Short mmCIF file of C-alpha atoms and ligand atoms in Angstrom, two decimals:
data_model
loop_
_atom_site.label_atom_id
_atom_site.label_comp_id
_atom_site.label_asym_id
_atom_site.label_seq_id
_atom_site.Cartn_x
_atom_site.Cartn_y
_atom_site.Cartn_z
CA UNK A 15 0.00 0.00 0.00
CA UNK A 16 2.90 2.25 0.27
CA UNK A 17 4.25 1.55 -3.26
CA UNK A 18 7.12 0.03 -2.45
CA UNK A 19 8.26 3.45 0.03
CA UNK A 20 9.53 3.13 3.22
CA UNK A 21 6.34 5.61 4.41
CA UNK A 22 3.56 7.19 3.39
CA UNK A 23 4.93 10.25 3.40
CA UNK A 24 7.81 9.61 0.91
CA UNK A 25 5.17 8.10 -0.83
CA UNK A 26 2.88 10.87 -1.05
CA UNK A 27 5.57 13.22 -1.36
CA UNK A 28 6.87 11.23 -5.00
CA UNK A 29 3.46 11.17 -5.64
CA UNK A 30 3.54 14.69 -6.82
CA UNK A 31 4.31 15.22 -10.17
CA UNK A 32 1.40 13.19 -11.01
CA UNK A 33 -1.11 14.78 -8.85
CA UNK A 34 0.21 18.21 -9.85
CA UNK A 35 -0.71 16.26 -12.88
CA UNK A 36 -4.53 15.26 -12.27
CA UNK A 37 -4.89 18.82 -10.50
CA UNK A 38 -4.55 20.58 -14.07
CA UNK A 39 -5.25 17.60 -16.11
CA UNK A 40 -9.22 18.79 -18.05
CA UNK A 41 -8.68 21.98 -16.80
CA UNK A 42 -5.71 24.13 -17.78
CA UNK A 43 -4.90 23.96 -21.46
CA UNK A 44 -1.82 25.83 -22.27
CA UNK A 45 -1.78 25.01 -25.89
CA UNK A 46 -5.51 26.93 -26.36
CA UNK A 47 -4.76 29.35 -23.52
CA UNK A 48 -7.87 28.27 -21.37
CA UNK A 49 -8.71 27.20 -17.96
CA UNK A 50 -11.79 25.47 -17.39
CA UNK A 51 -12.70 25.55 -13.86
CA UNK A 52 -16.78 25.44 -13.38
CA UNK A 53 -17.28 26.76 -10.11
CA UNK A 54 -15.40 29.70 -10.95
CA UNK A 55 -16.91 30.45 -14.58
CA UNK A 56 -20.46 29.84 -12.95
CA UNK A 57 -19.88 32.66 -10.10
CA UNK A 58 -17.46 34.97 -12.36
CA UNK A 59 -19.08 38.43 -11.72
CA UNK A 60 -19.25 37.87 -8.10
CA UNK A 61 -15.97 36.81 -8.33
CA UNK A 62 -14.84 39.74 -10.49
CA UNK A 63 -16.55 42.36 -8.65
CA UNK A 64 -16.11 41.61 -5.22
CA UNK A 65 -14.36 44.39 -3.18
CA UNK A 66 -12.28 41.89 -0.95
CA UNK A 67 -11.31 38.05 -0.57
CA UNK A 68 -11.32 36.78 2.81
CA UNK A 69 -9.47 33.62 2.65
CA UNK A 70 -9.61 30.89 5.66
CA UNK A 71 -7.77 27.65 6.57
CA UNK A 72 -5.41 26.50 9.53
CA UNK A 73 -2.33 25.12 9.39
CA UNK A 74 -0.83 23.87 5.91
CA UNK A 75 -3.93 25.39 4.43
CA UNK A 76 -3.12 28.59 5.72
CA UNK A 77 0.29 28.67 4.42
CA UNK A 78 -1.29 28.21 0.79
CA UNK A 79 -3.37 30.87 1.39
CA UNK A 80 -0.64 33.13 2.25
CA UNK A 81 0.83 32.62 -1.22
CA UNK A 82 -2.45 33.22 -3.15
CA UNK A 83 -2.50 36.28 -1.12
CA UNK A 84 0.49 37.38 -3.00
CA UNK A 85 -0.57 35.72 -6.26
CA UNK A 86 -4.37 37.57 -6.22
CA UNK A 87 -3.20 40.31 -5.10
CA UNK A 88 -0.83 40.91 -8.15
CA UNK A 89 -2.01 39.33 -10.88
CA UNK A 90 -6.51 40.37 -10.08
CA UNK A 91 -5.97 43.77 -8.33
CA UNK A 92 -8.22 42.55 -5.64
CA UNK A 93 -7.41 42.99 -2.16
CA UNK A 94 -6.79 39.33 -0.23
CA UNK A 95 -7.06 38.89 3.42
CA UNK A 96 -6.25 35.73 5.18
CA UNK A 97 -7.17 34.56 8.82
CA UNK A 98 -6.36 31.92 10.79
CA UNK A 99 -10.20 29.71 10.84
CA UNK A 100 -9.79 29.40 14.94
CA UNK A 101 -9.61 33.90 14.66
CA UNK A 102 -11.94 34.41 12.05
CA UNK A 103 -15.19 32.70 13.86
CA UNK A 104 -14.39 34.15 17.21
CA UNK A 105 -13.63 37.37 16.52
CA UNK A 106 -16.96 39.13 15.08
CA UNK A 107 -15.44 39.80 11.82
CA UNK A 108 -16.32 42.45 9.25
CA UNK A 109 -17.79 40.91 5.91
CA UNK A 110 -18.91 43.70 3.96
CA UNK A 111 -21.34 42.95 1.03
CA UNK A 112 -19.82 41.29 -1.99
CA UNK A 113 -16.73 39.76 -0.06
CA UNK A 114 -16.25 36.21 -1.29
CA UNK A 115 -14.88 33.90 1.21
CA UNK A 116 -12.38 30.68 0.04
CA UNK A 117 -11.97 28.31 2.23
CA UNK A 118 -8.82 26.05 2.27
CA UNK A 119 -9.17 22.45 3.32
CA UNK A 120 -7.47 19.74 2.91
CA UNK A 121 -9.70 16.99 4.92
CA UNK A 122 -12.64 18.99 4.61
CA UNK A 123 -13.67 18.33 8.25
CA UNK A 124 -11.58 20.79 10.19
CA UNK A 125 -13.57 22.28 12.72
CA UNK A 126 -12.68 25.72 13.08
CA UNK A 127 -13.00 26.23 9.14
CA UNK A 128 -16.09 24.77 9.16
CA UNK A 129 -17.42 26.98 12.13
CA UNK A 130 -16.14 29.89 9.91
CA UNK A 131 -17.81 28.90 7.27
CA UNK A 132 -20.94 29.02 8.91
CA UNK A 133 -20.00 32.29 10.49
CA UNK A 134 -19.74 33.93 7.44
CA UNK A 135 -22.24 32.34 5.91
CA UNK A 136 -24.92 33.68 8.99
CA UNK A 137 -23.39 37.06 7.06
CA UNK A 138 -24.61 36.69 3.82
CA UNK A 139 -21.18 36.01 2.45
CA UNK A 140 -20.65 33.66 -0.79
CA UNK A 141 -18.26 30.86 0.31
CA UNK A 142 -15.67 29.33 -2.18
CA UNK A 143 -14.07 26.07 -1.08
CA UNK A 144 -10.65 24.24 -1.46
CA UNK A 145 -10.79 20.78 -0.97
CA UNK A 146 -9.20 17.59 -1.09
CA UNK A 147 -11.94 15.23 -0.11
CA UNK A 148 -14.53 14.98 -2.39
CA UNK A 149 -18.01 14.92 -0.40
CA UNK A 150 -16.40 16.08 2.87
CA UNK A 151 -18.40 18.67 5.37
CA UNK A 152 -16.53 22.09 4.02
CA UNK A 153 -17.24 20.85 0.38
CA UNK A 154 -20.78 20.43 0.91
CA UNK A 155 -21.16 23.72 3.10
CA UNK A 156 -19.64 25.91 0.64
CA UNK A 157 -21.58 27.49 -2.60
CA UNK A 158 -19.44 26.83 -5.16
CA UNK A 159 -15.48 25.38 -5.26
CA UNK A 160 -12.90 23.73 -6.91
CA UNK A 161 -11.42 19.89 -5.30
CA UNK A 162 -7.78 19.95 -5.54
CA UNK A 163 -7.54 16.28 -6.80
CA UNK A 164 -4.73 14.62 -4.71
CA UNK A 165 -6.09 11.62 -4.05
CA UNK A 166 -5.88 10.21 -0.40
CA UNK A 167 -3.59 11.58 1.97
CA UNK A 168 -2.67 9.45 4.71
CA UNK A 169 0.61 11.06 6.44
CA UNK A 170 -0.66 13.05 8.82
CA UNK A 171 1.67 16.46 7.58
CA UNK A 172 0.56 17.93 4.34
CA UNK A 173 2.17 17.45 1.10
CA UNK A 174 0.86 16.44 -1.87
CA UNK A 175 -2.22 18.52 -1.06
CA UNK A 176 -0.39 21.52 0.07
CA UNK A 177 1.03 21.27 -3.86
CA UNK A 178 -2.49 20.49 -5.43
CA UNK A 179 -3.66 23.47 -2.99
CA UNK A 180 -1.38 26.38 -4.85
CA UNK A 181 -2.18 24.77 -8.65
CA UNK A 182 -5.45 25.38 -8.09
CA UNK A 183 -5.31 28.56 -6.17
CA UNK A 184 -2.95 29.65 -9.11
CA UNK A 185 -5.33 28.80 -11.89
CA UNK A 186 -8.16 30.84 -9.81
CA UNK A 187 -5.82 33.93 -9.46
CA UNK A 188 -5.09 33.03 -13.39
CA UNK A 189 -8.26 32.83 -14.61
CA UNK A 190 -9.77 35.89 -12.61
CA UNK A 191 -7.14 37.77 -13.96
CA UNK A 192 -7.71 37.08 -17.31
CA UNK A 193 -11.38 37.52 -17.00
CA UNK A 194 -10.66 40.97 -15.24
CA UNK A 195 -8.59 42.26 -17.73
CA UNK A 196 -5.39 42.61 -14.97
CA UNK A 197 -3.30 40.39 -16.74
CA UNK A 198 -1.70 40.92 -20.37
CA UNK A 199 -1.76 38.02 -22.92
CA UNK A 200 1.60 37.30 -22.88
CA UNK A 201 1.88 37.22 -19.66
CA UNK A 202 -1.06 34.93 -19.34
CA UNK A 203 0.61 32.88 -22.02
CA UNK A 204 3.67 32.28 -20.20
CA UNK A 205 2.39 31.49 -17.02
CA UNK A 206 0.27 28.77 -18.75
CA UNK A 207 2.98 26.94 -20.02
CA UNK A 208 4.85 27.50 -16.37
CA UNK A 209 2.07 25.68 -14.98
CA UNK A 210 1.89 23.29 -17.59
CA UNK A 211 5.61 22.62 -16.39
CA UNK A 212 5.43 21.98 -13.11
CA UNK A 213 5.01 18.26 -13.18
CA UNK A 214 8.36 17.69 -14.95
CA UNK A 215 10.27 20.16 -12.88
CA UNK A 216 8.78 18.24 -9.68
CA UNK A 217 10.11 14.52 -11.35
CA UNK A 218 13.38 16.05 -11.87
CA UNK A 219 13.46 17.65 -7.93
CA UNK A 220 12.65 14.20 -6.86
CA UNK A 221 15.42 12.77 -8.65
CA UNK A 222 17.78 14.74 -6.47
CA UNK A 223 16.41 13.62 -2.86
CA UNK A 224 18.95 11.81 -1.77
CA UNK A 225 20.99 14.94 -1.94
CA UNK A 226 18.57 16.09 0.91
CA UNK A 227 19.32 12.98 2.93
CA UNK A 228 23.02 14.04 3.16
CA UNK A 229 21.88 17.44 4.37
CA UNK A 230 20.01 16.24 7.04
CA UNK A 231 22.17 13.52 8.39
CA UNK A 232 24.24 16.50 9.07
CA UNK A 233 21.80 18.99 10.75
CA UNK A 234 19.92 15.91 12.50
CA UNK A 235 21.46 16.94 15.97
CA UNK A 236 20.53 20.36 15.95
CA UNK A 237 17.86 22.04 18.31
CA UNK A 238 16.58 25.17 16.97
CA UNK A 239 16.18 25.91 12.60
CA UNK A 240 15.22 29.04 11.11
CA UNK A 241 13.69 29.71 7.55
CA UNK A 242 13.84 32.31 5.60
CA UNK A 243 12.06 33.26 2.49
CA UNK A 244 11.16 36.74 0.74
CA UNK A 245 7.69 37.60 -1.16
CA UNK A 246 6.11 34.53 -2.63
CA UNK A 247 8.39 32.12 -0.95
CA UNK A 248 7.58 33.67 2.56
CA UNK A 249 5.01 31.80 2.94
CA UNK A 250 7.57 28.46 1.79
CA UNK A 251 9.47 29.53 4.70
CA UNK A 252 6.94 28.85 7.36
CA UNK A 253 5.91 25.94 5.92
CA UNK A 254 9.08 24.34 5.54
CA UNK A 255 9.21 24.97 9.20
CA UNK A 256 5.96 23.79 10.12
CA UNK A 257 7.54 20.38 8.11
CA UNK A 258 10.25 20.09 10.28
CA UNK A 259 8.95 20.53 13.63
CA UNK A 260 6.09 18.43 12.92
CA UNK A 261 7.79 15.47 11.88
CA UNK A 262 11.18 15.68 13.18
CA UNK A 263 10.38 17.72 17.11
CA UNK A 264 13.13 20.34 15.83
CA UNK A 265 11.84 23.76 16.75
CA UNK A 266 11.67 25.57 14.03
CA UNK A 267 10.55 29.14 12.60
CA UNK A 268 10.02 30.85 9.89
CA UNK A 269 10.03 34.23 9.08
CA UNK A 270 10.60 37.24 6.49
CA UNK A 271 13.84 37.27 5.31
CA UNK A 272 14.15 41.16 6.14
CA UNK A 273 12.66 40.74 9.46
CA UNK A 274 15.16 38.29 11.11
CA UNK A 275 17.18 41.88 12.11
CA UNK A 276 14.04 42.75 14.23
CA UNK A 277 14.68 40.09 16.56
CA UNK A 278 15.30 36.52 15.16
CA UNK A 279 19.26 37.35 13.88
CA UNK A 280 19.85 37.25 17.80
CA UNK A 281 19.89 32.91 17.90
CA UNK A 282 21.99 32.65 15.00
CA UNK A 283 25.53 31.03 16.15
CA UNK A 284 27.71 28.36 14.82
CA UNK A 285 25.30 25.76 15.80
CA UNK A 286 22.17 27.15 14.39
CA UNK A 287 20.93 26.03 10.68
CA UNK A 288 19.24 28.77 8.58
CA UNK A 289 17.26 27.62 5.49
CA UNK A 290 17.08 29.95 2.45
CA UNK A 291 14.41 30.05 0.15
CA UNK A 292 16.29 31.78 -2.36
CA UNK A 293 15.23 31.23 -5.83
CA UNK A 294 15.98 33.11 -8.50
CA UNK A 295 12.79 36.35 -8.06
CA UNK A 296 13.16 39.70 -8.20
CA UNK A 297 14.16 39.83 -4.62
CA UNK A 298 17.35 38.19 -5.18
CA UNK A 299 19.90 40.53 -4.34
CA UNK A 300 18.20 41.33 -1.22
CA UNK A 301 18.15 37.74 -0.06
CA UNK A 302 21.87 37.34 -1.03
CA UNK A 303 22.41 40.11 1.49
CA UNK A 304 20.30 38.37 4.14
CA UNK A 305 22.96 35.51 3.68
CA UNK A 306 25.87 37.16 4.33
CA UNK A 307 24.39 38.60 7.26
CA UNK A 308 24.17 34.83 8.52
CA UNK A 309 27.00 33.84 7.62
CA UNK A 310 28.74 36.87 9.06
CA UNK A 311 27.73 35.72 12.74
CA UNK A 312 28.61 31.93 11.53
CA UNK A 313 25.20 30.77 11.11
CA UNK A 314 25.16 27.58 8.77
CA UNK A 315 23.12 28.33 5.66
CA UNK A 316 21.15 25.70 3.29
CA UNK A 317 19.81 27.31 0.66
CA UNK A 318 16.97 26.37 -1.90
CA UNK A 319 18.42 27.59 -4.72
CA UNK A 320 17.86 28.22 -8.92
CA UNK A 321 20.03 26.13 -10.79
CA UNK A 322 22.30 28.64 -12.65
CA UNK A 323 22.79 30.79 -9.58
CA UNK A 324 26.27 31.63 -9.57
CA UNK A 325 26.25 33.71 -6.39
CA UNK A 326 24.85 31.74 -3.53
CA UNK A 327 26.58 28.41 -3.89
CA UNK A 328 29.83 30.09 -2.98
CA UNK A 329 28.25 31.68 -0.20
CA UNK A 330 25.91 28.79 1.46
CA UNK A 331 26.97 25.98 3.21
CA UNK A 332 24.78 23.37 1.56
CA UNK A 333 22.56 24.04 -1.46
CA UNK A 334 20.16 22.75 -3.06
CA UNK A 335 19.35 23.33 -6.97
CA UNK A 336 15.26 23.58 -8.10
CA UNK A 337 14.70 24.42 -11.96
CA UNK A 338 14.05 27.77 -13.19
CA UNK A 339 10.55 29.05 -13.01
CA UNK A 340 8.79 32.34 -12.89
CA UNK A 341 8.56 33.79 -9.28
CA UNK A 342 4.76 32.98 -9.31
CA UNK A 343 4.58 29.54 -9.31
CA UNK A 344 8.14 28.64 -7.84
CA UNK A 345 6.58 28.34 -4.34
CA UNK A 346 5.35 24.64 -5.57
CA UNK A 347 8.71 24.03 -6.70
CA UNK A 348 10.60 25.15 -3.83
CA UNK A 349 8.42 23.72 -0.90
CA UNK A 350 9.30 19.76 -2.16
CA UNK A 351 13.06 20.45 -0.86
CA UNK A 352 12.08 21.52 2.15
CA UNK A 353 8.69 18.11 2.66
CA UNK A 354 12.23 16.08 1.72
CA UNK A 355 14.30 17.73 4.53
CA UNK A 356 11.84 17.48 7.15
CA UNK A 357 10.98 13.57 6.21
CA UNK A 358 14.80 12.87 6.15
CA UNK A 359 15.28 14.38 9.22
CA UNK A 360 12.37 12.80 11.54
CA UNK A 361 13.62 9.30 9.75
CA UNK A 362 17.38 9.82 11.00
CA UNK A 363 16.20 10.76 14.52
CA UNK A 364 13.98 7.68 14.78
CA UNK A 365 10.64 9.86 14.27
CA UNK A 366 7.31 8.06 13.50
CA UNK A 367 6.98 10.20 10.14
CA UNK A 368 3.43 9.50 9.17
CA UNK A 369 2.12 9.86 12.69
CA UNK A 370 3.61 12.78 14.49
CA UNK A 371 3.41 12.75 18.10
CA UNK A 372 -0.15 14.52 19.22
CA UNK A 373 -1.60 15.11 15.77
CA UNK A 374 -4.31 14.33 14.21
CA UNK A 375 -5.09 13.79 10.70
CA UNK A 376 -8.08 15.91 10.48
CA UNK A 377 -9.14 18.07 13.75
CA UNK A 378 -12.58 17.44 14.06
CA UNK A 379 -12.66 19.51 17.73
CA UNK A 380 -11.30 23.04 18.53
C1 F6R B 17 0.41 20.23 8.58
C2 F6R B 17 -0.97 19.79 8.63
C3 F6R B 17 -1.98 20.63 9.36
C4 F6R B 17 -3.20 20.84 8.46
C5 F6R B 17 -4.30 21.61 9.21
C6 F6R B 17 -5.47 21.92 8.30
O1 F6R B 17 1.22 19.33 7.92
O2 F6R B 17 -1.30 18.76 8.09
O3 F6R B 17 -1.43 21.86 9.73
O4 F6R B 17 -2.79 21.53 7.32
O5 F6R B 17 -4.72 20.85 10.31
O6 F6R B 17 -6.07 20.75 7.84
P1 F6R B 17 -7.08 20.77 6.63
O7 F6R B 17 -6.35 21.26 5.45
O8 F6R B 17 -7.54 19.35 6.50
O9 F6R B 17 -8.22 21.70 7.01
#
């Protein structure tokens, strides 16, 4: 049942190329330029019109909504909020009329997003959901939504649907767009075929992995990690970090790349690893900067890098190489380094991988 891997998780993780695959298989069709996605064409003017997105999830889900906040934001012109679920339905929150809600789920049966849901929904709002299970409770709560096609996901930490979570969050923010009018053609165009990509350039990640097993055999001991990513890849950074202290007990954070000198550039010593996520964007420079800085108060860096960078590799202590893609949908290349990292990790400190300590698959209570 686990094809031959030694967990689920590896499983599920080498899994992705082809559920990247299923995600955009009928509906993105780079060739004509189209992106067929029902539940979006049959709601476009609300979803065109609306003032504001409020976007909701919890953990892993959250950290996809983080990067369509980015994505939205740039390529529809159309302001994007996200809240932690467990905030959102506590905290009286303003819908205003015309806000569409999304709702991220992987299991469909978190509690908190459901109870949001509902929330919002007492408010008149039009709910949008993200889901993996087909027929789950947040699939059949919400008006209208997209499934992101994974298939069953049995480690408890998030991967392949993380992945199948930002293809179809991208071909939303894609499709607005081009419905809008924010995008231009060529644009469009390119980021079509970048999509159309992705399953290749995550085969020929995959190939690497064992690269990743070096790396952590030699960070296995430590007791503290820090990640670091800038604009679209933030959000890469604190879920690489989630990865790792979920499955391997490491505490780790992630943050900003610019905002480690507001507080978190005071742990970094010899002992503590810092993880990049530094691919080639048009923050590169800065991020290059943010290295130095590390490495300038002996911090060890790994670095998720382009291949083709000639600047970091001299510069990091361990790298890592991802293909080139544009900045927009790099965060689903760059977060399988990090899945691979976090599941070598746990394995060379004896962790039970596919059931963490004190999770839960889905969290049915609050
Ligand atoms: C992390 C993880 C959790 C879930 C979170 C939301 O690896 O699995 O953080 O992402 O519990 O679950 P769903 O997406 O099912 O609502």
């Amino acid at each position: 049942e686990k094809g031959g891997y030694d967990h689920f998780m590896l499983k599920e993780i080498h899994e992705q190329p082809s559920t990247i695959y299923d995600c955009l298989r009928g509906r993105l069709d780079a060739e004509k330029g189209t992106i067929t996605m029902k539940g979006i064409q049959d709601n476009i003017q609300a979803l065109i019109t609306a003032p504001r997105y409020i976007i909701i999830a919890c953990g892993t889900s959250w950290h996809a909504a983080l990067v369509a906040e980015y994505v939205i934001e740039e390529l529809c012109r159309i302001p994007v909020e996200v809240e932690y679920a467990s905030e959102f339905r506590y905290r009286n929150p303003i819908i205003n009329k015309g806000d569409v809600i999304i709702a991220i789920s992987q299991s469909g049966e978190t509690a908190d997003t459901l109870v949001a849901i509902e929330k919002a929904k007492e408010q008149g709002a039009f709910i949008f959901g993200i889901v993996n299970v087909v027929g789950s409770s947040i699939s059949r709560a919400s008006h209208a939504g997209a499934y992101t096609h994974a298939g069953p996901e049995i480690g408890v930490a998030s991967t392949k649907a993380f992945t199948a979570q930002l293809a179809v969050l991208l071909m939303i923010a894609l499709k607005i767009a081009k419905e809008k009018g924010t995008i231009d053609n060529t644009k469009y165009s390119r980021l079509l075929v970048e999509m159309h990509e992705l399953p290749e350039k995550v085969e020929a990640i995959l190939k690497n992995a064992s690269q990743l097993k070096l790396i952590a055999e030699k960070y296995k001991h430590s007791v503290n990690a820090l990640y670091l990513g800038r604009g679209y890849n933030f959000p890469i950074a604190l879920e690489g970090a989630l990865k790792l202290k979920e499955i391997s007990y490491i505490h780790a954070e992630g943050y900003p790349a610019a905002e480690m000198k507001h507080g978190p550039i005071a742990l970094v010593d010899d002992q503590l690893p810092v993880i990049f996520v530094a691919t080639k964007d048009e923050y590169h420079a800065k991020i290059v900067s943010n290295i130095q800085e590390i490495k300038a108060r002996k911090g060890k860096v790994i670095a998720i890098i382009t291949e083709g960078d000639e600047i970091i590799p001299s510069m990091a202590d361990d790298i890592f190489m991802v293909p080139p893609a544009d900045e927009i949908v790099a965060p689903v290349l760059s977060v399988i380094p990090l899945q691979l990292l976090s599941y070598y990790v746990g394995v060379a400190k004896g962790c039970d991988v596919d059931k963490p300590r004190n999770l839960a698959k889905s969290v049915t209570v609050e």
